[in-house]
Structures are given as structure tokens and as C-alpha cells.
Coordinates of C-alpha atoms in Angstrom, one line a residue:
Chain A
Q114 CA 66.1 -6.2 -54.8
E115 CA 63.4 -8.7 -54.7
V116 CA 59.6 -8.1 -54.7
T117 CA 58.7 -10.2 -51.8
V118 CA 55.2 -11.5 -51.0
E119 CA 55.2 -9.2 -47.9
V120 CA 55.9 -6.1 -50.2
L121 CA 53.2 -7.2 -52.6
E122 CA 50.6 -7.7 -49.6
H123 CA 51.6 -4.4 -48.2
L124 CA 51.2 -2.4 -51.7
E125 CA 48.0 -4.2 -52.5
H126 CA 46.8 -3.0 -48.8
L127 CA 48.0 0.6 -49.3
A128 CA 46.8 1.2 -52.9
L129 CA 43.9 -1.2 -53.2
V130 CA 45.5 -2.5 -56.5
D131 CA 45.1 -6.1 -57.3
F132 CA 48.3 -7.7 -58.9
R133 CA 46.1 -10.9 -59.3
D134 CA 48.5 -13.2 -61.2
A135 CA 52.1 -13.9 -62.2
E136 CA 51.9 -11.6 -65.2
G137 CA 50.7 -8.8 -63.1
V138 CA 53.6 -9.3 -60.7
E139 CA 56.2 -9.5 -63.6
R140 CA 54.8 -6.2 -65.0
L141 CA 55.5 -4.7 -61.6
R142 CA 58.8 -6.0 -61.6
K143 CA 59.6 -4.5 -64.9
A144 CA 58.1 -1.2 -63.9
I145 CA 60.6 -0.9 -60.8
R146 CA 63.5 -2.0 -63.0
F147 CA 62.5 0.8 -65.7
A148 CA 62.3 3.3 -62.7
D149 CA 65.6 2.2 -61.4
L150 CA 67.2 3.7 -64.5
L151 CA 66.9 7.1 -62.6
Q152 CA 69.6 6.1 -60.2
E153 CA 72.1 6.1 -63.1
V154 CA 71.9 9.8 -63.3
N155 CA 74.4 12.0 -61.1
T156 CA 72.1 14.3 -59.3
E157 CA 74.4 15.5 -56.5
G158 CA 73.9 19.0 -55.7
V159 CA 70.7 19.3 -57.8
E160 CA 67.3 20.1 -55.9
P161 CA 64.8 17.5 -56.6
M162 CA 62.0 18.6 -59.0
D163 CA 58.5 17.5 -57.9
S164 CA 56.5 19.4 -60.2
V165 CA 56.8 21.2 -63.6
L166 CA 55.0 24.1 -62.1
E167 CA 57.7 24.9 -59.9
D168 CA 58.4 28.3 -61.5
R169 CA 54.8 29.2 -61.7
C170 CA 53.0 31.6 -59.2
L171 CA 50.6 29.7 -56.9
Y172 CA 47.4 31.7 -57.7
L173 CA 45.4 33.0 -54.5
R174 CA 41.9 33.0 -54.5
E175 CA 39.5 35.7 -52.9
D176 CA 37.7 34.3 -49.8
D177 CA 34.2 34.3 -51.4
V178 CA 31.5 31.7 -51.5
T179 CA 31.2 30.8 -55.4
E180 CA 30.1 27.0 -55.1
G181 CA 28.2 24.5 -53.4
N182 CA 24.4 23.9 -53.2
C183 CA 24.4 21.0 -55.4
T184 CA 23.1 18.2 -53.2
K185 CA 21.1 16.7 -55.6
E186 CA 23.7 16.4 -58.4
L187 CA 26.4 15.2 -56.1
L188 CA 24.2 12.3 -54.8
K189 CA 23.3 11.2 -58.4
N190 CA 26.6 9.4 -58.2
A191 CA 25.7 7.6 -54.9
R192 CA 24.8 3.9 -55.2
E193 CA 22.9 4.1 -51.9
K194 CA 21.9 7.3 -49.9
V195 CA 20.0 7.9 -46.8
E196 CA 18.4 11.4 -46.5
E197 CA 21.0 13.2 -48.4
Y198 CA 23.9 11.5 -46.6
F199 CA 26.3 9.1 -48.6
V200 CA 26.2 5.5 -47.3
A201 CA 29.5 3.6 -46.7
P202 CA 30.1 0.3 -45.1
P203 CA 30.7 0.6 -41.2
G204 CA 34.4 0.8 -41.3
N205 CA 37.4 -0.1 -43.6
I206 CA 37.1 -3.8 -44.8
P207 CA 40.4 -5.4 -44.4
L208 CA 41.9 -7.1 -47.4
L209 CA 42.4 -11.0 -47.2
K210 CA 45.9 -12.2 -47.0
L211 CA 47.5 -13.3 -50.3
E212 CA 47.2 -16.9 -49.4
E213 CA 43.6 -16.5 -48.2
Q214 CA 42.6 -14.6 -51.8
E215 CA 44.1 -17.8 -53.5
T216 CA 42.2 -20.3 -51.8
F217 CA 39.1 -18.0 -52.4
L218 CA 39.7 -17.7 -56.1
Q219 CA 40.5 -21.4 -56.4
G220 CA 37.2 -22.4 -54.8
S221 CA 35.0 -20.3 -57.0
Chain B
W298 CA 58.5 8.7 -13.3
V299 CA 58.7 11.5 -15.6
P300 CA 55.6 12.0 -17.8
V301 CA 56.1 13.5 -21.2
V302 CA 53.1 15.1 -23.0
G303 CA 53.0 16.7 -26.7
L304 CA 50.2 17.9 -28.4
E305 CA 48.8 18.1 -32.1
V306 CA 46.1 20.8 -32.2
H307 CA 44.0 21.3 -35.3
A308 CA 42.2 24.7 -35.5
Q309 CA 39.8 25.2 -38.1
I310 CA 40.3 28.7 -40.0
S311 CA 37.9 31.3 -39.7
S312 CA 37.0 32.0 -43.4
N313 CA 33.9 32.3 -45.7
S314 CA 35.0 29.6 -48.1
K315 CA 37.2 26.4 -47.9
L316 CA 40.9 26.0 -48.3
F317 CA 40.9 24.8 -51.7
S318 CA 37.3 25.2 -53.2
G319 CA 34.7 28.1 -53.0
S320 CA 32.1 26.2 -51.0
Q321 CA 30.9 27.9 -47.8
V322 CA 32.2 27.1 -44.4
Q323 CA 29.3 26.8 -42.0
F324 CA 28.8 24.8 -38.9
A325 CA 25.2 23.4 -39.1
A326 CA 23.7 23.1 -42.7
P327 CA 21.8 20.3 -44.4
P328 CA 24.1 17.4 -45.2
N329 CA 26.1 17.6 -48.3
S330 CA 24.8 21.2 -49.3
L331 CA 28.2 23.0 -48.8
V332 CA 30.1 20.6 -51.0
S333 CA 31.6 21.5 -54.5
F334 CA 32.5 19.2 -57.1
F335 CA 36.3 19.4 -55.9
D336 CA 35.2 18.7 -52.3
A337 CA 33.5 15.6 -53.5
S338 CA 36.7 14.5 -55.4
L339 CA 35.1 14.4 -58.7
P340 CA 37.4 13.7 -61.5
G341 CA 38.6 16.8 -63.5
T342 CA 38.6 19.2 -60.4
L343 CA 41.6 21.1 -59.2
P344 CA 42.5 22.8 -55.9
V345 CA 42.8 26.7 -55.8
L346 CA 44.2 28.2 -52.7
N347 CA 42.2 30.6 -50.5
R348 CA 44.3 33.8 -49.7
R349 CA 42.5 34.4 -46.4
C350 CA 43.7 30.9 -45.2
V351 CA 47.2 31.8 -46.0
E352 CA 47.0 35.0 -44.0
A353 CA 45.5 33.2 -41.1
A354 CA 48.2 30.9 -40.9
V355 CA 50.9 33.7 -41.1
M356 CA 49.2 35.6 -38.5
T357 CA 49.2 32.4 -36.1
G358 CA 52.7 31.8 -36.9
L359 CA 53.7 35.3 -36.0
A360 CA 51.8 35.4 -32.7
L361 CA 53.6 32.0 -31.7
N362 CA 57.0 33.5 -32.4
C363 CA 57.6 31.3 -35.5
S364 CA 59.8 31.8 -38.4
I365 CA 57.7 32.1 -41.6
N366 CA 58.8 30.0 -44.3
K367 CA 58.8 32.1 -47.4
K368 CA 58.6 29.2 -49.6
S369 CA 56.4 26.3 -48.4
L370 CA 55.0 23.1 -50.2
F371 CA 52.0 21.1 -50.4
D372 CA 52.0 17.3 -50.2
R373 CA 49.5 14.6 -50.3
K374 CA 48.7 12.3 -47.3
H375 CA 47.2 8.9 -48.5
Y376 CA 44.9 6.8 -46.5
F377 CA 41.4 5.3 -47.2
Y378 CA 38.5 6.3 -45.2
A379 CA 34.8 7.1 -46.2
D380 CA 34.9 10.7 -45.2
L381 CA 38.0 11.3 -47.3
P382 CA 36.6 11.1 -50.8
A383 CA 40.0 11.8 -52.6
G384 CA 41.8 9.0 -50.8
Y385 CA 44.3 11.7 -49.5
Q386 CA 44.5 14.8 -47.7
I387 CA 46.4 17.8 -49.1
T388 CA 48.8 18.9 -46.2
Q389 CA 52.2 20.5 -45.7
Q390 CA 54.6 17.7 -44.6
R391 CA 57.9 18.4 -46.0
V392 CA 58.2 22.5 -45.8
P393 CA 55.2 23.9 -43.7
I394 CA 54.4 27.5 -43.7
A395 CA 55.7 28.1 -40.2
V396 CA 58.4 26.6 -37.8
N397 CA 60.3 27.1 -34.6
G398 CA 57.9 29.0 -32.4
T399 CA 57.0 29.3 -28.7
L400 CA 53.7 29.5 -26.5
S401 CA 53.8 31.1 -23.3
Y402 CA 51.2 30.2 -20.8
S403 CA 50.7 30.4 -16.9
L404 CA 49.3 28.4 -14.2
Y405 CA 48.5 28.6 -10.6
K406 CA 51.7 27.4 -8.5
D407 CA 50.9 24.4 -6.3
N408 CA 47.1 24.7 -6.8
K409 CA 46.9 27.6 -4.5
M410 CA 45.1 30.2 -6.8
S411 CA 47.5 32.8 -5.4
Q412 CA 50.7 32.8 -7.3
M413 CA 51.2 32.2 -10.9
V414 CA 54.2 30.8 -12.7
T415 CA 55.0 31.1 -16.4
K416 CA 56.0 28.1 -18.8
T417 CA 56.8 27.7 -22.5
V418 CA 56.2 25.1 -24.8
R419 CA 58.0 25.2 -28.2
I420 CA 56.0 25.0 -31.3
K421 CA 57.6 22.8 -33.8
Q422 CA 55.5 23.8 -36.9
I423 CA 52.2 25.1 -38.1
Q424 CA 51.0 23.7 -41.3
L425 CA 47.9 24.3 -43.6
E426 CA 45.8 21.4 -44.5
Q427 CA 42.3 20.1 -45.4
D428 CA 39.8 19.0 -42.9
S429 CA 37.9 15.6 -43.6
G430 CA 34.1 15.1 -43.9
K431 CA 32.0 13.7 -41.0
S432 CA 31.1 10.1 -40.6
L433 CA 27.9 9.1 -38.6
H434 CA 28.3 5.4 -37.4
D435 CA 24.8 3.6 -37.5
D436 CA 25.6 0.5 -35.9
T437 CA 22.1 -0.9 -36.0
R438 CA 22.1 -0.9 -39.7
S439 CA 25.8 -1.7 -40.0
Q440 CA 26.7 1.4 -42.1
T441 CA 28.3 4.9 -42.0
L442 CA 26.5 8.0 -43.2
V443 CA 28.9 10.6 -44.8
D444 CA 28.5 14.3 -44.7
L445 CA 31.0 16.3 -46.7
N446 CA 30.0 19.8 -45.6
R447 CA 33.3 19.9 -43.6
A448 CA 35.5 18.3 -46.4
G449 CA 38.0 20.6 -47.4
V450 CA 37.7 23.5 -44.7
G451 CA 40.9 24.9 -44.0
L452 CA 42.8 23.9 -40.8
M453 CA 46.0 25.1 -39.0
E454 CA 47.8 22.0 -37.4
V455 CA 49.9 23.4 -34.6
V456 CA 52.5 21.0 -33.5
M457 CA 53.8 21.3 -30.1
E458 CA 57.1 19.7 -28.8
P459 CA 56.7 17.2 -25.9
D460 CA 57.5 19.9 -23.3
M461 CA 54.7 19.4 -21.2
C462 CA 54.5 17.0 -18.1
C463 CA 50.8 16.8 -16.9
G464 CA 47.1 17.4 -17.6
E465 CA 47.1 20.8 -16.1
E466 CA 49.9 21.9 -18.2
A467 CA 48.4 20.7 -21.4
A468 CA 45.1 22.4 -20.5
A469 CA 46.7 25.7 -19.7
A470 CA 48.6 25.7 -23.1
V471 CA 45.6 25.0 -24.9
R472 CA 43.6 27.6 -23.2
E473 CA 46.1 30.2 -24.0
L474 CA 46.4 29.1 -27.7
Q475 CA 42.6 29.3 -27.9
L476 CA 42.8 32.8 -26.5
I477 CA 45.4 33.9 -29.1
L478 CA 43.4 32.3 -31.9
Q479 CA 40.3 34.1 -30.9
T480 CA 42.1 37.4 -30.5
L481 CA 43.8 37.1 -33.9
G482 CA 40.3 36.1 -35.5
S483 CA 42.2 33.3 -37.2
S484 CA 40.1 30.6 -35.8
Q485 CA 37.0 31.0 -33.4
A486 CA 38.6 27.8 -31.6
V487 CA 35.1 26.7 -30.0
M488 CA 36.1 23.0 -29.2
A489 CA 32.2 22.4 -28.7
E490 CA 31.8 23.1 -32.4
G491 CA 34.8 21.0 -33.4
Q492 CA 36.7 24.3 -34.3
L493 CA 39.5 23.3 -32.0
R494 CA 40.5 19.6 -31.7
V495 CA 43.4 18.3 -29.7
D496 CA 45.2 14.9 -29.7
A497 CA 47.7 14.2 -27.0
N498 CA 51.0 12.1 -27.2
V499 CA 51.7 10.7 -23.8
S500 CA 54.7 8.4 -22.6
V501 CA 56.6 8.1 -19.2
H502 CA 60.3 7.2 -18.3
H503 CA 62.6 7.4 -15.6
R504 CA 64.8 10.4 -15.4
G505 CA 68.2 10.1 -17.2
E506 CA 66.9 7.0 -19.2
P507 CA 65.4 7.3 -23.1
Y508 CA 61.8 8.4 -23.6
G509 CA 59.2 5.6 -23.1
V510 CA 56.8 4.3 -25.9
R511 CA 54.1 7.1 -26.5
T512 CA 50.5 6.5 -27.1
E513 CA 48.2 9.1 -29.0
V514 CA 45.1 9.8 -27.1
K515 CA 42.2 11.1 -29.4
N516 CA 38.5 12.1 -29.1
I517 CA 39.0 14.9 -26.3
N518 CA 36.0 17.4 -26.6
S519 CA 36.8 19.9 -24.0
I520 CA 39.8 21.4 -22.2
R521 CA 38.7 20.1 -18.9
F522 CA 38.6 16.6 -20.4
L523 CA 42.0 17.1 -21.9
A524 CA 43.5 17.5 -18.3
K525 CA 41.6 14.3 -17.3
A526 CA 42.5 12.3 -20.3
V527 CA 46.2 13.0 -20.2
D528 CA 46.5 12.5 -16.2
Y529 CA 44.5 9.3 -16.8
E530 CA 46.9 7.9 -19.4
I531 CA 50.0 8.9 -17.3
E532 CA 48.5 6.9 -14.3
R533 CA 47.7 4.0 -16.6
Q534 CA 51.1 3.8 -18.2
I535 CA 52.9 4.1 -14.9
E536 CA 50.6 1.2 -13.3
E537 CA 51.2 -1.0 -16.5
L538 CA 55.0 -0.5 -16.3
E539 CA 55.3 -1.0 -12.6
N540 CA 53.2 -4.2 -12.9
G541 CA 55.9 -5.5 -15.4
G542 CA 53.8 -4.8 -18.6
T543 CA 54.9 -2.8 -21.6
I544 CA 53.3 0.1 -23.6
L545 CA 51.8 -0.4 -26.9
N546 CA 52.6 2.3 -29.6
E547 CA 48.7 2.6 -30.3
T548 CA 45.8 5.2 -30.5
R549 CA 43.5 5.3 -27.7
A550 CA 40.1 7.2 -27.5
F551 CA 39.1 9.0 -24.3
D552 CA 35.8 8.0 -23.0
S553 CA 34.4 11.0 -21.2
K554 CA 31.7 9.0 -19.3
L555 CA 34.2 6.5 -17.7
G556 CA 36.8 9.0 -17.6
C557 CA 39.5 6.7 -18.9
T558 CA 41.3 5.8 -22.2
V559 CA 40.5 2.8 -24.5
P560 CA 42.2 1.3 -27.5
M561 CA 40.5 2.6 -30.8
R562 CA 39.5 -0.2 -32.8
D563 CA 40.1 1.1 -36.3
K564 CA 43.5 2.0 -36.4
E565 CA 45.4 -1.1 -36.8
G566 CA 49.3 -1.0 -36.8
K567 CA 51.2 1.7 -38.2
Q568 CA 49.9 3.8 -41.1
D569 CA 52.0 4.3 -44.2
Y570 CA 50.7 7.6 -45.6
R571 CA 53.0 7.4 -48.8
F572 CA 53.6 11.0 -48.7
M573 CA 54.2 12.6 -52.1
P574 CA 54.3 16.4 -53.5
E575 CA 51.1 17.7 -54.6
P576 CA 51.5 18.1 -58.3
N577 CA 48.6 20.5 -58.9
L578 CA 50.0 23.1 -56.6
P579 CA 53.1 25.2 -57.3
P580 CA 55.2 26.4 -54.1
L581 CA 53.5 28.9 -51.8
I582 CA 55.8 32.2 -51.9
L583 CA 55.3 34.6 -49.3
Y584 CA 56.8 38.3 -49.2
D585 CA 58.1 40.9 -46.8
A586 CA 58.7 44.4 -47.4
K587 CA 62.3 43.8 -48.8
S588 CA 61.4 40.9 -51.0
L589 CA 58.0 42.7 -52.6
P590 CA 58.4 42.8 -56.3
A591 CA 57.6 46.1 -57.8
N592 CA 55.0 45.2 -60.6
I593 CA 52.8 42.7 -59.0
N594 CA 49.1 42.3 -58.6
H595 CA 48.4 42.9 -54.8
Q596 CA 45.6 40.7 -54.6
Q597 CA 48.2 37.9 -55.4
V598 CA 50.6 39.0 -52.7
V599 CA 50.8 38.0 -48.9
N600 CA 53.0 40.4 -47.3
I601 CA 54.4 39.0 -43.8
D602 CA 55.5 42.6 -42.7
W603 CA 52.1 44.1 -43.6
I604 CA 50.3 41.3 -41.4
H605 CA 52.8 41.7 -38.6
E606 CA 51.9 45.5 -38.3
R607 CA 48.4 44.8 -38.0
L608 CA 48.4 42.0 -35.4
P609 CA 46.2 42.9 -32.5
D610 CA 47.4 43.0 -28.9
L611 CA 47.9 39.2 -27.8
P612 CA 46.4 38.2 -24.4
S613 CA 49.6 38.4 -22.8
V614 CA 50.0 42.1 -23.7
R615 CA 46.2 42.7 -22.8
R616 CA 47.0 41.3 -19.4
A617 CA 50.3 43.2 -18.9
K618 CA 48.2 46.6 -19.9
L619 CA 45.5 45.8 -17.5
V620 CA 47.8 45.4 -14.6
E621 CA 49.8 48.5 -15.4
L622 CA 46.6 50.7 -16.1
Y623 CA 44.5 49.6 -13.0
G624 CA 47.1 48.5 -10.6
I625 CA 45.5 45.1 -10.5
L626 CA 47.4 41.6 -9.7
P627 CA 48.5 39.5 -12.6
E628 CA 46.2 36.9 -11.4
H629 CA 43.2 39.3 -11.5
S630 CA 44.3 40.1 -15.3
F631 CA 44.1 36.4 -16.0
T632 CA 40.9 35.7 -14.9
L633 CA 39.5 39.1 -16.8
V634 CA 41.0 37.9 -20.1
N635 CA 39.9 34.4 -19.5
E636 CA 36.2 35.2 -19.1
D637 CA 34.8 36.1 -22.5
G638 CA 33.5 39.9 -22.0
L639 CA 34.7 40.4 -18.3
T640 CA 37.3 42.7 -19.1
E641 CA 35.1 45.2 -21.1
F642 CA 32.6 44.8 -18.3
F643 CA 35.2 45.6 -15.6
E644 CA 36.3 48.7 -17.6
N645 CA 32.9 49.9 -18.2
V646 CA 32.5 49.8 -14.3
V647 CA 35.7 51.4 -13.6
N648 CA 34.6 54.4 -16.1
Q649 CA 31.5 54.9 -14.4
T650 CA 32.5 55.0 -10.8
Q651 CA 34.7 56.8 -8.4
M652 CA 35.6 53.6 -6.6
K653 CA 39.2 52.8 -7.4
P654 CA 39.8 49.9 -9.9
K655 CA 41.8 47.9 -7.2
K656 CA 38.5 47.8 -5.0
V657 CA 36.2 47.4 -8.1
I658 CA 38.2 44.2 -9.1
G659 CA 37.1 42.4 -5.9
W660 CA 33.5 43.0 -6.7
I661 CA 33.9 41.7 -10.3
L662 CA 35.9 38.7 -9.3
K663 CA 34.5 37.6 -6.1
D664 CA 30.8 38.7 -6.3
L665 CA 29.8 39.1 -9.8
L666 CA 31.9 36.2 -11.2
S667 CA 31.0 33.8 -8.4
Y668 CA 27.2 34.5 -9.1
L669 CA 27.6 33.9 -12.7
K670 CA 29.5 30.7 -12.4
Q671 CA 26.7 29.5 -9.8
H672 CA 24.1 30.1 -12.3
S673 CA 26.1 28.9 -15.4
L674 CA 25.8 32.4 -17.1
T675 CA 28.1 34.2 -19.4
V676 CA 29.2 37.8 -18.8
K677 CA 26.9 38.8 -21.6
E678 CA 23.8 37.2 -20.0
S679 CA 24.3 38.8 -16.7
P680 CA 21.2 40.3 -15.2
V681 CA 23.3 42.9 -13.3
S682 CA 24.8 45.2 -16.0
S683 CA 28.1 47.3 -15.7
V684 CA 25.8 50.3 -15.3
L685 CA 23.8 48.8 -12.4
L686 CA 27.0 47.6 -10.7
A687 CA 28.6 51.0 -10.9
D688 CA 25.5 52.6 -9.3
L689 CA 25.8 50.3 -6.5
L690 CA 29.5 50.8 -6.1
N691 CA 29.1 54.7 -6.1
L692 CA 26.5 54.4 -3.2
L693 CA 29.0 52.5 -1.3
E694 CA 32.0 54.9 -2.1
K695 CA 29.8 57.9 -1.0
K696 CA 29.5 55.9 2.0
E697 CA 25.7 55.9 1.9
I698 CA 25.7 52.2 2.5
S699 CA 27.8 49.7 4.3
S700 CA 29.6 46.9 2.3
T701 CA 27.4 44.4 3.9
A702 CA 24.4 46.4 2.7
A703 CA 25.9 46.5 -0.7
K704 CA 26.1 42.8 -0.9
Q705 CA 22.4 42.6 0.0
V706 CA 21.6 45.1 -2.7
L707 CA 23.6 43.2 -5.1
A708 CA 21.6 40.0 -4.3
E709 CA 18.4 41.8 -5.0
L710 CA 19.8 43.3 -8.3
W711 CA 20.5 39.8 -9.4
K712 CA 16.9 38.9 -9.4
G713 CA 16.7 41.0 -12.4
E714 CA 13.5 42.8 -11.4
G715 CA 14.6 46.2 -12.8
K716 CA 15.0 48.1 -9.7
S717 CA 17.6 50.4 -9.5
P718 CA 20.2 50.2 -6.6
L719 CA 19.0 53.4 -5.0
E720 CA 15.5 52.0 -4.9
I721 CA 16.4 48.8 -3.4
V722 CA 18.2 50.6 -0.7
K723 CA 15.4 52.7 -0.1
E724 CA 12.8 49.8 0.1
K725 CA 14.9 47.7 2.4
K726 CA 15.9 50.7 4.5
L727 CA 19.7 50.0 4.2
E728 CA 20.9 53.5 4.1
L729 CA 23.9 54.1 6.7
M730 CA 22.8 56.3 9.7
Q731 CA 23.7 59.6 9.4
D732 CA 22.8 60.4 13.1
Q733 CA 26.3 60.3 14.9
K734 CA 24.5 60.8 18.3
E735 CA 22.0 58.0 17.7
L736 CA 24.8 55.7 16.9
E737 CA 26.8 56.6 20.1
Q738 CA 23.7 56.0 22.0
I739 CA 23.5 52.4 20.5
C740 CA 27.1 51.8 21.0
Q741 CA 26.9 52.7 24.7
E742 CA 23.6 50.4 25.1
V743 CA 25.8 47.5 23.7
I744 CA 28.5 48.3 26.1
D745 CA 26.1 48.5 29.1
G746 CA 24.7 45.2 28.1
Q747 CA 27.9 43.1 27.7
E748 CA 29.7 43.4 31.0
N749 CA 32.0 40.2 30.4
E750 CA 32.9 41.2 27.0
V751 CA 34.0 44.8 28.1
M752 CA 36.2 43.3 30.8
A753 CA 37.9 41.0 28.4
I754 CA 38.6 44.0 26.1
K755 CA 40.0 46.2 28.9
A756 CA 42.1 43.2 29.9
G757 CA 43.7 43.3 26.5
N758 CA 41.8 40.8 24.5
L759 CA 40.9 42.9 21.6
K760 CA 39.4 40.4 19.4
V761 CA 36.2 40.5 21.6
L762 CA 35.6 44.0 20.1
N763 CA 34.3 42.4 17.0
K764 CA 31.7 40.7 18.8
L765 CA 30.5 44.1 20.0
I766 CA 30.7 45.7 16.6
G767 CA 28.5 42.6 15.4
L768 CA 26.0 43.4 18.0
V769 CA 25.9 47.3 17.1
Q770 CA 25.4 46.0 13.3
R771 CA 22.5 44.0 14.3
K772 CA 20.8 46.6 16.4
T773 CA 21.2 49.2 13.5
Q774 CA 20.0 46.5 11.2
G775 CA 23.2 46.8 9.1
R776 CA 22.9 50.5 8.8
S777 CA 26.1 51.2 10.6
N778 CA 29.7 51.7 9.1
P779 CA 31.8 49.0 11.0
V780 CA 34.8 51.2 10.8
V781 CA 33.1 54.2 12.5
V782 CA 31.5 51.8 14.9
K783 CA 34.9 50.5 15.9
Q784 CA 36.3 54.0 16.5
L785 CA 33.4 54.8 18.6
L786 CA 33.6 51.7 20.9
E787 CA 37.4 52.1 21.1
K788 CA 37.0 55.7 22.1
K789 CA 34.3 54.8 24.8
L790 CA 36.2 51.8 26.2
S791 CA 39.7 53.6 26.5

């Protein structure tokens, strides 16, 4: 199974990861081949495990107010703020397509 | 054309603190003041489940006849948006807490307001999930301001199967769900405060053919707008298809000012949420009387049977009890339960008057309620208290005033000047005449003065009698009982 340009673009868009160059893409291919080793194990009739915590009890907390009221501290991390609001761009900024990115990098 | 409507309802859980953190849940508060490190998604923080939220979801599931999953799981739903600091929402996609329920609701048949018909919609599932923060769009400065106070508040998402066919059904179903949630106390479900949010999925097809492409309609802020939005979208799709066009599988927003749906710009294409199990939360295990382990900390246990035993009377049960106890019609019970505080008002009046509940209900629904609606007042804001109304109805019941006079007194009471019904009656001289002889004399005077009408009545036209009764009423300034007057006139004319 090939890692096509469409798949790469899709992944970069979903995860905001930049595979950048041929070396990055090759590393991705190697990672997929490594994970594919899992297919060799016969898991018929075995429930998938999605957490090592599966036997643990899920702790239930009482409905008390114990946190919050730390606006100043939280806003310390913000590059920009307006009157105790975080500031973000107006919407999600769409990523450039792969070809556009290459020409952009070549130009710089 | 057969329209198909399905709803996804998000109800904010009524709790002191959030679903996975200890910050407070409150509607209006200074921005970012009700936010913990976990809500802001700072690294190194972990989710801790709030027991009250689990109980709220179980209560709601039981009230909607669902099967409660004794083991349910949490998942991450990934997407990027400024009001979702973690980049994912913790929800229950694979195995939610409750599945396969039903919601029964009633509608007036054929717009007649006289007969009601009951319908059901299937509940696919109820899941626990986090709410996101709030984005305030500042288009002039091309930026978005983010307030995370709402981020992490517990939500119950109620997913309904597409069993509805129009705006009226959708509105009635949501109204009933709202009443149920408010009765349970699991959510205050006030749409205006964002505690109840509804998204509608709408499609149309021809009978016998497969379902058409559906659109999702968001940004619906009231039950009235829900009906409008759904009906508009159905019409739009039918028109588009009849003109040879196609329906795009898109998300549309309802514009309440224009009364139409418009495409939403920010949702491009189909989203890939890359669901994955939430690795920081083990499965949620619920118990019942049978499976309850012996040596366990009760604070750590949610017992489904215990919750079931303590469920309050749901709206449908309350209505049935009102009909049985007071002999009123099902339609009446609907209005009583639908208006906040009206049942209590009605019962208070009934308990303080000799008038039969079947008669009282007319005064409550026709007179009191219409006054309240005209002045946009809630029952709690009524200038006429249940005590005053009961006093008035007692005067009427004791035949001290006529029903026309009673209506006049009510109009006075409505001004809220603090006078009692008896004071108003005395002031306006509305007491019924007690002197039979005087009344007979007036009746005779009217008969003597209306030769033509008398001839018509003797000839068999009995409807003309009402005119004579009206004339007597006028002469007595409304202080005569129309029933008695009719009897006197009939006796004199026979």
C-alpha cells in the first residue's frame, strides 16, 4: 500500500504535521511498515485492548467546586489577549496544498 | 414528497462542577474565570469524572426508556478550533452510556387545538461529552475572542432517529424532552441560555425510494425557530429537487431574521474526526442491585436501580394524574404542565374554592392564561394570585355575582391595585339582584316593550329569547343571573 500524495496532504491537514521532505515521508513509510507487523498476530476472538487501565476502577469525583479562578495565570501563556479573552485568528486558516507549499519554499 | 427529520440534542448537565474538572459551572461570569488547568488543556493535566454527571445521564436514560450500558467507554473526537484547546473532545462514540429508548410526545391533530394525537420517536443513544468554549467573532479586527468558561461543562447528547416528518413534530418532541429534563433536574434545558441546543438533520424522498441526501441545520435558538427552520429546509429541498437540482450534504445555519437556512462557511467538506479511545479513562462501570459488590465504597458506586426508584413523576404521569384527579381533559393537562407554575396555581385555586375543578379549569386556561400571554407574563409574575382568583370564583359559585360580572371583576383585579374581589363587587355594584319581585317586574317591562320579539318567540323562534335576556341584563346593569332571567321570561311567555 502506497503512501500517496493525497494521503499525505490529508494527514498533514488533519494532524497539522509537516512531513516537509523526502526523509520525513520515508520515516512515515517505515513507521507504517513497523506497525503492520501487528497484522501477523492472530487476534481472532480476542477483544481489542485500548488501555492498560482496563481493569482499573474509574474514579468518580464528588460534584464540588475545587478549581478555577486563575484567570491571570492562564492568560500568562497567551501571546495576545483582549480584556481577559484569549485572541485567536478569525477562523481555521486552510493549509496550502503540497504543490503550493513546494513553490512557496523554493521561492524563499 | 416524504420529509425525514432527525434531531441531535445537546443538553447541558445541571451540576456544580464540570464533567472532568472541579471548575464551576455557571452561565454568566467574567471571561476565563471558571477555567482550571485541565480545561485550558495545559500539559500534565488529566480528566477526573464527576459522579453527578453520570447520575444525570442514567436518570435521563431511564426516563427515556433506554437500556443503560453497565460498561461504557470514552473516546477522543479530534478537530481543530480555537474554542477546543485540547484539539479533541472527550465523548462516547463506541459504547455510550444509554441506547435504544423512546420519547413520546403529543400534538394537536390537524391544527384544531381540540384533539391530541400521541407520537413516538426512537432514541438511538445518549452519550456523555464535554462542551467547548465560546468564540466571539470580531470581524472588524479580524480576530476571534475565546472564553473557556464553558469548556469542559458536561453535556448529554441525545440522538433521535429520523422518525419525524415536519417542524411541528420536531418542536413538540423537543418541548417534551425539555419538560422531562427539567422534571428530572438533570438539565435546566433553557434554550435561551444555551443549556439546550438542537441540530436538525433534514432530507426528502419519494415514498418507496431510498432516503435523499440530508443537510444538517444548526444555530437554532428556540423551539419556535426549530419548527420554522425544519419546515423552511424541507421546502427548500423540495423546490431544489423539483427544479432539477441536487442537495449537497452540507451544514447550514438558520437565519432567524430572514427565516431561512444558509450554507455555513467554516465547515468545508466532510470532517475526519479520527476517533480513538481516551487512554486516560478506564471503562465506566455501573451497577444494579444484583451486580452490586459487597465491599465497595458507596461514593464510588452508581446504582441504576437506586436511581430508578427515585425518579420523579414524569410529565406524562403528571398529566394522567391531573386528568384522573380533577376530571379535566387531556388537552387541559397538557397546557397545565406546559406552562411553568400553572399546575400549582390551578391546584391552589381548586383547594381554596367550592367550584368544581372542571369549571375552574376554564377560568385558568381561558381567562387567566390569555391575560398572561397578552402581557407576556409568567404565572409567577401574575398580578392575580391563586387566593384572589379563588375568592372571586367563590363569589360566583355562591351566586352572589353573575359570570359576566365575574369577568369584569377579574379585569379590575388584573390592574393589581390590591383590592379584594368583594371590594370591587361592592364598588361597581355588581352584586346579583336578590329581589325576585323586582326582577320579575323588569322582565315584564322588557316583554311589554318588545312586541315584535314576543310575537316571534310565540311563533316558535326561540333564539329571539336571547335578545330579551340581553335587554334585561342591560336594565339590571349585569346584576341578573341569565339562567334565572331565562326561566322567568319563559314562564311569562308560555
